[in-house]
Coordinates of C-alpha atoms and ligand atoms in Angstrom, one line a residue:
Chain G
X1 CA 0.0 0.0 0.0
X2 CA 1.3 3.1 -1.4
X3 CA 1.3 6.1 1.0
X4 CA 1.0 10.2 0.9
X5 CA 3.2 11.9 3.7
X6 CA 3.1 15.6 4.3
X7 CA 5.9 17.5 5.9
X8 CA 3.9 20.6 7.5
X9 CA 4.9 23.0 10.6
X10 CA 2.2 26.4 10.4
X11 CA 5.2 27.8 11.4
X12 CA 7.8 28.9 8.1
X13 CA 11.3 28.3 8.1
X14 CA 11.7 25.8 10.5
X15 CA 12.8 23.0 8.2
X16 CA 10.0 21.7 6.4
X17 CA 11.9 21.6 3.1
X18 CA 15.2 20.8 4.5
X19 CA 13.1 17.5 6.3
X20 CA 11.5 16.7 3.0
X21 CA 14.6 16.9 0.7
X22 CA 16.6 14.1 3.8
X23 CA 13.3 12.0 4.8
X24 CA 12.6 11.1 0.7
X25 CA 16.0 10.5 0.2
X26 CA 16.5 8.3 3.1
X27 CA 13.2 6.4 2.0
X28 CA 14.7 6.1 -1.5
X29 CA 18.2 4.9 0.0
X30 CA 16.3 1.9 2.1
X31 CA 14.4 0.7 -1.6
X32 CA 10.8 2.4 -0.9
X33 CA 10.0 3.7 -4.7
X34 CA 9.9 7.7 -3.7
X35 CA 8.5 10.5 -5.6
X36 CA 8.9 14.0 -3.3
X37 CA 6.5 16.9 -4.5
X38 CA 7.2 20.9 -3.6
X39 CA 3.8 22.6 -2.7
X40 CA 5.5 25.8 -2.2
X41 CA 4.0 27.6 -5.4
X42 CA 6.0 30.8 -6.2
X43 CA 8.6 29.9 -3.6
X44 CA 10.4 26.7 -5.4
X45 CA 13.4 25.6 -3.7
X46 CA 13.3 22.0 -2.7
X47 CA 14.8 21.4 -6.1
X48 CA 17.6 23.9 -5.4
X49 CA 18.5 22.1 -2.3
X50 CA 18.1 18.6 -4.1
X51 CA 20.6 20.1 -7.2
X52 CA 18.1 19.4 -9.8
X53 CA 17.0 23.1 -10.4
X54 CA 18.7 23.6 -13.7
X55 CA 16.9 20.2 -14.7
X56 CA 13.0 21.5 -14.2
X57 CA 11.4 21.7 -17.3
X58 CA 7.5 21.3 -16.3
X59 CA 6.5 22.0 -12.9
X60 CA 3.2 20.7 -10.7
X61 CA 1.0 23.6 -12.0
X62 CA 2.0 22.2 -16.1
X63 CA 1.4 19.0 -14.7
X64 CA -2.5 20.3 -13.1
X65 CA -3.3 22.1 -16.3
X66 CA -2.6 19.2 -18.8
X67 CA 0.6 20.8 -20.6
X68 CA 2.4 18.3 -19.3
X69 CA 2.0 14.6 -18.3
X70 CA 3.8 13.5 -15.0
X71 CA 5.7 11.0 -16.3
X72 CA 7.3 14.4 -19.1
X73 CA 7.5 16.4 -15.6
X74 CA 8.8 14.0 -12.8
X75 CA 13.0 14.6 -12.4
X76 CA 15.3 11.9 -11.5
X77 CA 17.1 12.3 -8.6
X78 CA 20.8 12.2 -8.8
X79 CA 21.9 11.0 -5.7
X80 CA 19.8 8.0 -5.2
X81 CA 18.0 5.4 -7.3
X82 CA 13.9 5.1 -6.8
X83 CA 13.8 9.1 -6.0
X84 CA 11.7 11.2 -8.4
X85 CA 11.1 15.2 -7.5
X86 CA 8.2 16.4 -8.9
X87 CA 8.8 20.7 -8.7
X88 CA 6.8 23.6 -7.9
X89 CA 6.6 26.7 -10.4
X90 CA 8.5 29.9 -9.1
X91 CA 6.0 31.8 -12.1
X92 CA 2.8 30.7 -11.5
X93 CA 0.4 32.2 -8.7
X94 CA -0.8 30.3 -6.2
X95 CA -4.5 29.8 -7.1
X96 CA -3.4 27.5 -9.6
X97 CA -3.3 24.6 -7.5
X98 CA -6.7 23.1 -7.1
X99 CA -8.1 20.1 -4.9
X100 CA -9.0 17.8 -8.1
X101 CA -5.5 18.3 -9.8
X102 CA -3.5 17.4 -6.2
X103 CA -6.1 14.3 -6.0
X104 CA -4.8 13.3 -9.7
X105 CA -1.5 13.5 -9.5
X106 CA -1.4 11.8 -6.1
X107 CA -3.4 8.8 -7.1
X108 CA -1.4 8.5 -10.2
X109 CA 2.0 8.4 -8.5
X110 CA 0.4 6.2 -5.9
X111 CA 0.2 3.6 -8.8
X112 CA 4.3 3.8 -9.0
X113 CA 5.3 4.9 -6.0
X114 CA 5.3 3.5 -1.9
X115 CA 5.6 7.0 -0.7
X116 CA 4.9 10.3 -2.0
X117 CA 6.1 12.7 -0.1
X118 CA 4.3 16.3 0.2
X119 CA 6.9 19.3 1.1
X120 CA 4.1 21.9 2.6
X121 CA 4.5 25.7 2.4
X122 CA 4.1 28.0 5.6
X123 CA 0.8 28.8 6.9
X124 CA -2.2 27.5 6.9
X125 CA -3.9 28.7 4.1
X126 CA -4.9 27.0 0.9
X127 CA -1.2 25.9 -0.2
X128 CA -1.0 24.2 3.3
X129 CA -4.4 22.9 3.4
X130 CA -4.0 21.0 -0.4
X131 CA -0.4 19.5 0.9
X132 CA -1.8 17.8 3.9
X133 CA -5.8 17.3 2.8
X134 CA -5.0 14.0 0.9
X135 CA -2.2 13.1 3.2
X136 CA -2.1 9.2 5.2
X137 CA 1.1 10.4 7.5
X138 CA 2.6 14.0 8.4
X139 CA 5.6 14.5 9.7
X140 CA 5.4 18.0 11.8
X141 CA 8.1 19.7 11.7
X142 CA 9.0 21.7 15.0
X143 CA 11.7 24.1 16.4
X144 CA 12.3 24.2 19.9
X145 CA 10.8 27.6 20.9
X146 CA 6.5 28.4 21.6
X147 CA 5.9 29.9 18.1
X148 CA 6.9 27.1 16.3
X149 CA 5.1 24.8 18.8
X150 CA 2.1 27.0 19.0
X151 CA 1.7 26.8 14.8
X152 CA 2.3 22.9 14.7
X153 CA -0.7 22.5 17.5
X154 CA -2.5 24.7 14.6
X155 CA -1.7 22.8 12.0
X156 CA -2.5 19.6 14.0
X157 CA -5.8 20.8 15.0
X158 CA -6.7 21.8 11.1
X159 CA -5.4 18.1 9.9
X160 CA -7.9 16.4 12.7
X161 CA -11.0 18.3 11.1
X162 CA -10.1 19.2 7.8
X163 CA -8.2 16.3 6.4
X164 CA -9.6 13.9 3.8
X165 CA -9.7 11.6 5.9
X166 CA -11.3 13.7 8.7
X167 CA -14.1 14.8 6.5
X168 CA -14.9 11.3 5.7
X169 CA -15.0 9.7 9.1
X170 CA -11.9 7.2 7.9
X171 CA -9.3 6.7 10.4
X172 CA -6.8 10.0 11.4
X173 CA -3.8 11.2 9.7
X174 CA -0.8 9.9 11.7
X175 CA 1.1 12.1 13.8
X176 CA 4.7 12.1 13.7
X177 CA 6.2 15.1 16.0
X178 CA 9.9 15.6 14.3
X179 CA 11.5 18.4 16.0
X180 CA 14.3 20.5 14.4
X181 CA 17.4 22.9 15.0
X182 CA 17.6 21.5 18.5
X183 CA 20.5 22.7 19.9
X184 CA 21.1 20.7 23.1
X185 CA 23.0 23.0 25.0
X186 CA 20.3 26.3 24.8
X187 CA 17.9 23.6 25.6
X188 CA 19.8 22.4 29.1
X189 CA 20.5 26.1 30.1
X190 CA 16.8 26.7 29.2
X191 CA 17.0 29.5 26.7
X192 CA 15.0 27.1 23.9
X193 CA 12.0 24.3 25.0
X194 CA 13.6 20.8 25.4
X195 CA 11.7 17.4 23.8
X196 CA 9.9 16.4 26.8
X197 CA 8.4 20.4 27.2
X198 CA 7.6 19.9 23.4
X199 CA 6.0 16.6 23.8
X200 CA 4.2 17.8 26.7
X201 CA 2.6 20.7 24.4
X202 CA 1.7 18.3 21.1
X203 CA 1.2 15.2 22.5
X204 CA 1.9 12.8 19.7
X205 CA 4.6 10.6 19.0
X206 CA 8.2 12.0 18.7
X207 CA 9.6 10.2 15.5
X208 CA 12.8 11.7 15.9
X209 CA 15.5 14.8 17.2
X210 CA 17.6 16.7 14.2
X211 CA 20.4 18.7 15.5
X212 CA 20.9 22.5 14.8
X213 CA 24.0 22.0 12.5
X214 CA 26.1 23.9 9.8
X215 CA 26.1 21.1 7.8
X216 CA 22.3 21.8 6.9
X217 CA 23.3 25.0 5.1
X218 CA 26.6 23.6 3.8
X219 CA 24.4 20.5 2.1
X220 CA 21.8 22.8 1.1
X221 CA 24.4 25.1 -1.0
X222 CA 25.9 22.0 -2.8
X223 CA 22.4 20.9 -3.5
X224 CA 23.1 17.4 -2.1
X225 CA 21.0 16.8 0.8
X226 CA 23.1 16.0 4.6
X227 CA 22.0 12.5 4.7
X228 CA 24.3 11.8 2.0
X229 CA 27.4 13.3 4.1
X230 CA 28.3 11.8 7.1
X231 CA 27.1 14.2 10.3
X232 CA 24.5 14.2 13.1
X233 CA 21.8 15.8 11.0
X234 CA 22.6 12.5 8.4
X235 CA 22.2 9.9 11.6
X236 CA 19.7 11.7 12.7
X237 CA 17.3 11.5 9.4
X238 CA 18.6 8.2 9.0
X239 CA 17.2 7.3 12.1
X240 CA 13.7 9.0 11.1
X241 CA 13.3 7.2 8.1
X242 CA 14.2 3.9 10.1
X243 CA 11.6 4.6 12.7
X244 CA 8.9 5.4 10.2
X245 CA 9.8 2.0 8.7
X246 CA 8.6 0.1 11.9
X247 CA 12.1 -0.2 13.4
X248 CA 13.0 0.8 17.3
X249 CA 15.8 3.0 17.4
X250 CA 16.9 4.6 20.6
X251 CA 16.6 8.6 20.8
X252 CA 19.9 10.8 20.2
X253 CA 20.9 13.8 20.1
X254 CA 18.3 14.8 22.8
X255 CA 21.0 15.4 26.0
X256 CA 23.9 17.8 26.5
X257 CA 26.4 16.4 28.1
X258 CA 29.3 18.9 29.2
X259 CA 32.6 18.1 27.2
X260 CA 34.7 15.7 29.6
X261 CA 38.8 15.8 30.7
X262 CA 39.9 14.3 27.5
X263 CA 37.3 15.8 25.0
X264 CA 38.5 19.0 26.6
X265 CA 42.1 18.2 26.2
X266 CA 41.9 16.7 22.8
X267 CA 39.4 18.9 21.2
X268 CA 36.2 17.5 19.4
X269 CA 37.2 14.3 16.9
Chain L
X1 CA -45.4 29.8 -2.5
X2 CA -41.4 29.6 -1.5
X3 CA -41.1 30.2 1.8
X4 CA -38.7 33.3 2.6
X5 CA -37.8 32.2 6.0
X6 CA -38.1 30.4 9.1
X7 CA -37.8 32.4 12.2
X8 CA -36.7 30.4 14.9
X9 CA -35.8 31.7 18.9
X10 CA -32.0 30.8 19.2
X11 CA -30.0 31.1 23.1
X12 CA -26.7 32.4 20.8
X13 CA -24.2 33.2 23.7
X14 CA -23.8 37.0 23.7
X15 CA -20.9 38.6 26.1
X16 CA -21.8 42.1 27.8
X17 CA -19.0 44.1 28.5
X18 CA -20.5 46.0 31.9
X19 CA -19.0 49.4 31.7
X20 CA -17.8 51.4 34.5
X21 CA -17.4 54.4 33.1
X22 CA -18.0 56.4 29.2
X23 CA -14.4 57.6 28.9
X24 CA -13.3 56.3 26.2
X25 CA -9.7 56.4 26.0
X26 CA -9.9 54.3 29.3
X27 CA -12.1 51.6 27.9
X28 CA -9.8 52.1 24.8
X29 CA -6.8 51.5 26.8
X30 CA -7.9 48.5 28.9
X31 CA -9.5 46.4 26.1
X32 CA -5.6 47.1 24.5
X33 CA -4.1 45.6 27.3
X34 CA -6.8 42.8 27.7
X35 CA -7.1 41.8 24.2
X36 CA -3.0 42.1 23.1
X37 CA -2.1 38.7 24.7
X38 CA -4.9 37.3 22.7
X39 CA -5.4 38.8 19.0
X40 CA -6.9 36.8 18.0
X41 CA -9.6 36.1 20.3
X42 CA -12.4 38.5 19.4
X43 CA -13.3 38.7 15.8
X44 CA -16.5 40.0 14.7
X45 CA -17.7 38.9 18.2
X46 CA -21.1 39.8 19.2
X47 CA -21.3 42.1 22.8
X48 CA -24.0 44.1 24.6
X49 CA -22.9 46.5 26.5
X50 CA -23.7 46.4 29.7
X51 CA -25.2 50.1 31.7
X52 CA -26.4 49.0 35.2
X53 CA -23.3 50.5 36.6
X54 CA -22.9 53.7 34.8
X55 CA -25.0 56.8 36.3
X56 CA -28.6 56.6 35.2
X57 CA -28.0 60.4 33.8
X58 CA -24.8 59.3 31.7
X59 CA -25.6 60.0 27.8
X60 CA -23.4 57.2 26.2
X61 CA -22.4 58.1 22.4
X62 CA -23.2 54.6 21.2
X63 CA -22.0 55.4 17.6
X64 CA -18.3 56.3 19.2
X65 CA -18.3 53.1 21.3
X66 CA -19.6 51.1 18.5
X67 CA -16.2 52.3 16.1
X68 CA -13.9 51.9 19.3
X69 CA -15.4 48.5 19.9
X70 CA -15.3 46.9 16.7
X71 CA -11.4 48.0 16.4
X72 CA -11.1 45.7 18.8
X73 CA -13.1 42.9 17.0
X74 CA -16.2 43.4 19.1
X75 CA -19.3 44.1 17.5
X76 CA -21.7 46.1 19.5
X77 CA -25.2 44.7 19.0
X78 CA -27.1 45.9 22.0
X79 CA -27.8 46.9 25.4
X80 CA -28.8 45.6 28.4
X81 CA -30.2 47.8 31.6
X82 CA -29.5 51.5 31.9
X83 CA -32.5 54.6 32.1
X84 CA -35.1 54.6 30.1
X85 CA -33.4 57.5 28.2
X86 CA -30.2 55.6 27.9
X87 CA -31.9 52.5 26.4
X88 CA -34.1 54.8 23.9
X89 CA -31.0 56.8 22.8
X90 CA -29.5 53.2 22.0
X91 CA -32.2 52.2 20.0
X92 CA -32.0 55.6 18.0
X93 CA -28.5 54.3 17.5
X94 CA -30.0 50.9 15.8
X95 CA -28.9 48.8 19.0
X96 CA -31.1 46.1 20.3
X97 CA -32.3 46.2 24.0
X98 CA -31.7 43.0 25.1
X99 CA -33.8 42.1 28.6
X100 CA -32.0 42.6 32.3
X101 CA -30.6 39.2 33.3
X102 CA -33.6 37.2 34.9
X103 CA -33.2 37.1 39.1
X104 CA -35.0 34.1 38.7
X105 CA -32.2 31.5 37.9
X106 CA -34.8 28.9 36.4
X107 CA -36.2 31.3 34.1
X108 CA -32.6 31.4 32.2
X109 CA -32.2 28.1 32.2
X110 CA -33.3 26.4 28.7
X111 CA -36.9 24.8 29.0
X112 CA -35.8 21.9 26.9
X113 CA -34.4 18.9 29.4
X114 CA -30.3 19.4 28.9
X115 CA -29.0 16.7 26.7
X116 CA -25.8 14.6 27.6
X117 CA -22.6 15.6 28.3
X118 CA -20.1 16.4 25.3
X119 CA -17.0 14.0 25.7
X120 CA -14.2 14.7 23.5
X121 CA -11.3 12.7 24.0
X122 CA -8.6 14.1 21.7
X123 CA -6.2 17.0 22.7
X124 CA -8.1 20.2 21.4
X125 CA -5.8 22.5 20.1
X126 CA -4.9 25.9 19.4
X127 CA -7.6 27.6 17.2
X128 CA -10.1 25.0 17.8
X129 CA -13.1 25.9 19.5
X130 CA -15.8 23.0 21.0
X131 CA -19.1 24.3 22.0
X132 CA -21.4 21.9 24.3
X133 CA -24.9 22.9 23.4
X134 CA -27.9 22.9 26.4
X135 CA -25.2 20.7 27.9
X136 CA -21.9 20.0 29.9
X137 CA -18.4 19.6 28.3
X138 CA -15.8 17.0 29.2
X139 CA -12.0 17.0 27.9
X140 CA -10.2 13.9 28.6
X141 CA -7.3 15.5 26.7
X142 CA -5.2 18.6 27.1
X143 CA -6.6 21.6 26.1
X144 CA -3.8 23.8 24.5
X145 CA -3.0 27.7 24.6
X146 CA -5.4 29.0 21.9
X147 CA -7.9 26.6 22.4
X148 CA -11.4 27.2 23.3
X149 CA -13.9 25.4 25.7
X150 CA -18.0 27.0 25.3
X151 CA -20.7 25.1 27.2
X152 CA -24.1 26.0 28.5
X153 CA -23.5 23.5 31.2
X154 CA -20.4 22.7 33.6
X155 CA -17.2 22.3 32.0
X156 CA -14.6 19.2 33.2
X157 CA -11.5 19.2 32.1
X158 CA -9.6 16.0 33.5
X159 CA -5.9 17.4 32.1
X160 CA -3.5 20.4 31.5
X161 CA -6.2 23.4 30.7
X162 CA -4.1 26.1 28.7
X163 CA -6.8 27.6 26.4
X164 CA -9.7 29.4 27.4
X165 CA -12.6 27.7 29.1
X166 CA -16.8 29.3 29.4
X167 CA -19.3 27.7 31.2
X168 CA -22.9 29.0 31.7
X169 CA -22.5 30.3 27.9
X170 CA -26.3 31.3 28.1
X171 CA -25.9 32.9 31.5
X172 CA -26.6 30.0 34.3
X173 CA -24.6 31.4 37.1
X174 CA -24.8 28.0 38.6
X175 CA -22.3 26.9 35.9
X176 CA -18.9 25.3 37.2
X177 CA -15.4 24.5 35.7
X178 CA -13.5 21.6 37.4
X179 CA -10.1 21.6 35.8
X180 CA -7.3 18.7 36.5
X181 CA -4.3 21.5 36.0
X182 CA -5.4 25.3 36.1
X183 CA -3.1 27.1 33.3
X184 CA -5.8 28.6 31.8
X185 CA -6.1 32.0 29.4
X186 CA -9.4 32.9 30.4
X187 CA -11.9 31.7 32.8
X188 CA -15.8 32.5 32.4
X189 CA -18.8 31.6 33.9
X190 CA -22.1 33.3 32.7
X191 CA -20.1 36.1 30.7
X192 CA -17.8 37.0 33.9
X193 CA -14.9 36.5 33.3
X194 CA -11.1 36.8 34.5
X195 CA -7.9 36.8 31.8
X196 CA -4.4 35.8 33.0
X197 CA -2.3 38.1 31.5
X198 CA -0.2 38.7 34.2
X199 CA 0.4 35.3 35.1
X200 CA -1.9 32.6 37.2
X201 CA -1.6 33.0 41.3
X202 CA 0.9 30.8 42.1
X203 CA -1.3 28.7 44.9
X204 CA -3.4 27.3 42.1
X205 CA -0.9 27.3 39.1
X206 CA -1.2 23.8 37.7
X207 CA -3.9 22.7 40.9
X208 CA -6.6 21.2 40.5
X209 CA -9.2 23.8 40.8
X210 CA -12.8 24.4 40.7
X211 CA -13.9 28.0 39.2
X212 CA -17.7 28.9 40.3
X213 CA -19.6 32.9 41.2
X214 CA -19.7 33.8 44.5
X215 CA -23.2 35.7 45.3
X216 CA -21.4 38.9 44.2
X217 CA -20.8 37.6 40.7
X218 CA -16.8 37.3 41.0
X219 CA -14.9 34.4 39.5
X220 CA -13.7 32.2 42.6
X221 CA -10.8 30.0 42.0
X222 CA -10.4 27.4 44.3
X223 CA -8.3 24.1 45.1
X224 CA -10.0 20.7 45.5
Ligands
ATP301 N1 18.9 21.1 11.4 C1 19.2 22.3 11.0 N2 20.3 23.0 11.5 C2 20.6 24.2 11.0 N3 19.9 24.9 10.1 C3 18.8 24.3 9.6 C4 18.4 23.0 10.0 N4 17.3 22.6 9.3 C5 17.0 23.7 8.5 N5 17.9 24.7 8.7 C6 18.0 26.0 8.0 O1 16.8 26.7 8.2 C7 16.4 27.4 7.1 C8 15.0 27.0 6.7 O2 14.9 25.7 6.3 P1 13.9 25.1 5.3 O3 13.9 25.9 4.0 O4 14.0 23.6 5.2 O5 12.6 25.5 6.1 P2 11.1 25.5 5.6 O6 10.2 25.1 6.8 O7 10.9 24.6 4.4 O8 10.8 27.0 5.2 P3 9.6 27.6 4.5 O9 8.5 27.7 5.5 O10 10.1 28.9 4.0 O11 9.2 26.7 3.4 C9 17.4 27.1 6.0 O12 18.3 28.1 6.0 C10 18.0 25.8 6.5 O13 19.4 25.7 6.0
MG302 MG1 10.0 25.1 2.5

């Protein structure tokens, strides 16, 4: 059974894209047959960060008006096998997308694909609202501080009455709680929210803890996404993916533990 | 024939906003400071004002009040006690005089037998608001900052309350909130009600509390 996974937050910048780009490649990396669409009309870039933007030729909104089939539109990923990235237009306005073209694409790439992953824009308006109506999973994507934790409750609240699958009475959209830029020391000395204050708020399941790292802008610039590097932000999606693939994997990155003797003598490895 | 309409009597929940006074750079001022934490709380919500403390003599300039209020996301349908003269000159204005709050608890209470409580056993989140109709509310779940609880009846909330709870929505000041952690925005029972802006008092921050009127109509927060 093929299945439709939004990456949503309310909240922008918080790593939505950044999430979508590592979680469809790490899907793609274990075999699962992945196709990663950006919602984010007018704003593309998860094809900047995945290096294919020189490569777009038709976008989702070609794709939704017939000028293009999906199959002339869909881009092969370059650093993984079984990853398609289907773009978003940087020309078009917004109003272009439309329930009934998202429902047709989606149901055609479920035919190929095990997971289709939906990269949401900010908010909560209709961009938002067409990347997570269709949606079987969401991963939400939230920073440690009460803005970002306030918007994902939003957008959590919106998915349990709103959804597809909410309007029909079928069983929820599952929660996955995936919290970003966590930088364990500003969470120990309190200046940022730590997991368990987090969890407290949102009350689903934490699927996993990505680091704040430089790595994430370094990977982004070279358009190859960190899980392809070796880093914490690479474990860390790693472990994501694995989790979201039925596996128990212990928690990391979640403690701050103050640099020892030797660490101190001998610097960090 | 088509029929134009049906006219049916509806118990909408209304809040008055009792003044204490007609200056209004004060009321201005204080409905900044009461509404800022929550912007979004108010939005083309309906309000009577309330005269029965101002001086019978006062000559309120409803069409002044009815611009400041709605800046503030309040619309000002109508009016409830004040003069005779008072009440005319808001009807002049095209307000509605709505009737003083009955003495007689039983009359304010619906006529229909109340129907079973609402249980909703899912977090309810920021931006979602549950309304128990003619009856009381239960939350199984944590109710979130930004979240709002309306019932006609008692509200029980057997978790973290962080959002905004209203019992007695159509004005039973018999109405009670029982709350498992008191965090709460807003309390309000028949249309009095207290914000926390400032902070909850620390011997019932996260307590469990009841909230009920005392026979002076303030908002009584108390551990159980
Ligand atoms: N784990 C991380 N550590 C450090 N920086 C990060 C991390 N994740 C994301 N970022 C940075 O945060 C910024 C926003 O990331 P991204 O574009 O993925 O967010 P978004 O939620 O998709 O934003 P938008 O709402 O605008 O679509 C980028 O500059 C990115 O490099
Ligand atoms: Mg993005």
């Amino acid at each position: 059974m093929s299945k439709v996974i939004v990456v949503t937050s309310g909240k922008g910048g918080v790593g939505k894209t950044t999430t979508s780009a590592n979680f469809s490649s790490g899907l793609a990396l274990r075999g699962k047959r992945t196709a990663v669409i950006d919602f984010d009309v007018g704003l593309r870039n998860l094809d900047l960060i995945m290096g294919c933007e020189r490569r777009v030729v038709y976008d989702i909104i070609d794709v939704i008006n017939g000028e293009a089939t999906l199959k002339q539109a869909l881009i092969k990923d370059k650093n993984c096998e079984n990853l398609y990235v289907l773009a978003a237009s940087q020309t078009r306005d917004k109003d272009a997308l439309t329930l009934e073209g998202v429902e047709r694409i989606l149901n055609e790439l479920k035919e190929t694909f095990d997971c289709v992953v939906c990269d949401s824009p900010a908010g909560i308006e209709s961009g938002a609202f067409m990347a997570m109506y269709f949606a079987d999973e969401a991963l939400v994507v939230t920073n440690p501080e009460v803005s970002s934790v306030r918007d994902s409750d939003r957008i959590l609240g919106i998915m349990a009455a709103k959804s597809k699958r909410a309007v029909e009475g079928r069983p929820p959209i599952k929660e996955h709680l995936l919290i970003t830029r966590y930088d364990v020391k500003r969470a120990a000395s309190e200046e940022m929210l730590k997991v368990e204050d987090i969890e407290d708020m949102l009350r689903i399941p934490l699927i996993g803890v990505v680091p704040e790292s430089e790595s994430v802008l370094a990977a982004s610039n070279s358009g190859v996404p960190a899980i392809h590097e070796k880093s914490d932000v690479a474990e860390a999606y790693k472990d994501v993916v694995a989790r979201f693939l039925g596996e128990d994997v212990p928690m990391r990155f979640t403690t701050y533990t103050k640099a020892g003797f030797f660490k101190r003598l001998f610097g960090e490895r | 024939m088509t029929q134009a309409f049906k006219l049916k009597v509806a118990n909408l929940p209304v809040w008055v906003l009792h003044v204490q006074t007609l200056q209004a750079t004060l009321i201005a001022r204080q409905l900044q400071t009461h509404l800022q934490q929550t912007p979004d709380f108010f939005s083309n919500t309906p309000v009577a004002l309330g005269l029965s403390a101002l001086n019978p003599e006062a000559q309120p300039d409803f069409a002044a009040l009815l611009q400041l209020l709605s800046q503030h996301g309040l619309r000002l349908v109508g009016v409830q006690g004040g003069s005779p003269t008072q009440q005319a000159a808001a009807v002049a204005a095209g307000l509605a005089v709505f009737a003083d709050a009955p003495a007689n608890r039983s009359a304010a209470a619906p006529s229909s037998a109340p129907s079973p409580a609402l249980v909703i056993d899912k977090p309810v989140r920021a931006g979602q608001k549950i309304y128990a109709e003619n009856a009381d509310l239960v939350v199984l779940a944590i109710v979130n900052a930004g979240a709002e609880l309306i019932a006609d009846g008692d509200i029980h909330v057997y978790g973290p309350l962080r959002g905004r709870a209203m019992a007695g929505a159509r004005g039973n000041r018999q109405a009670r909130i029982f709350v498992q952690g008191m965090e709460a925005e807003l309390l309000s029972i028949a249309g009095c009600f207290q914000m926390f802006e400032d902070g909850i008092p620390a011997d019932v921050r996260g307590k469990p509390v009841q909230i009920y009127l005392n026979p002076a109509e303030e908002l009584v927060i108390e551990r159980w």
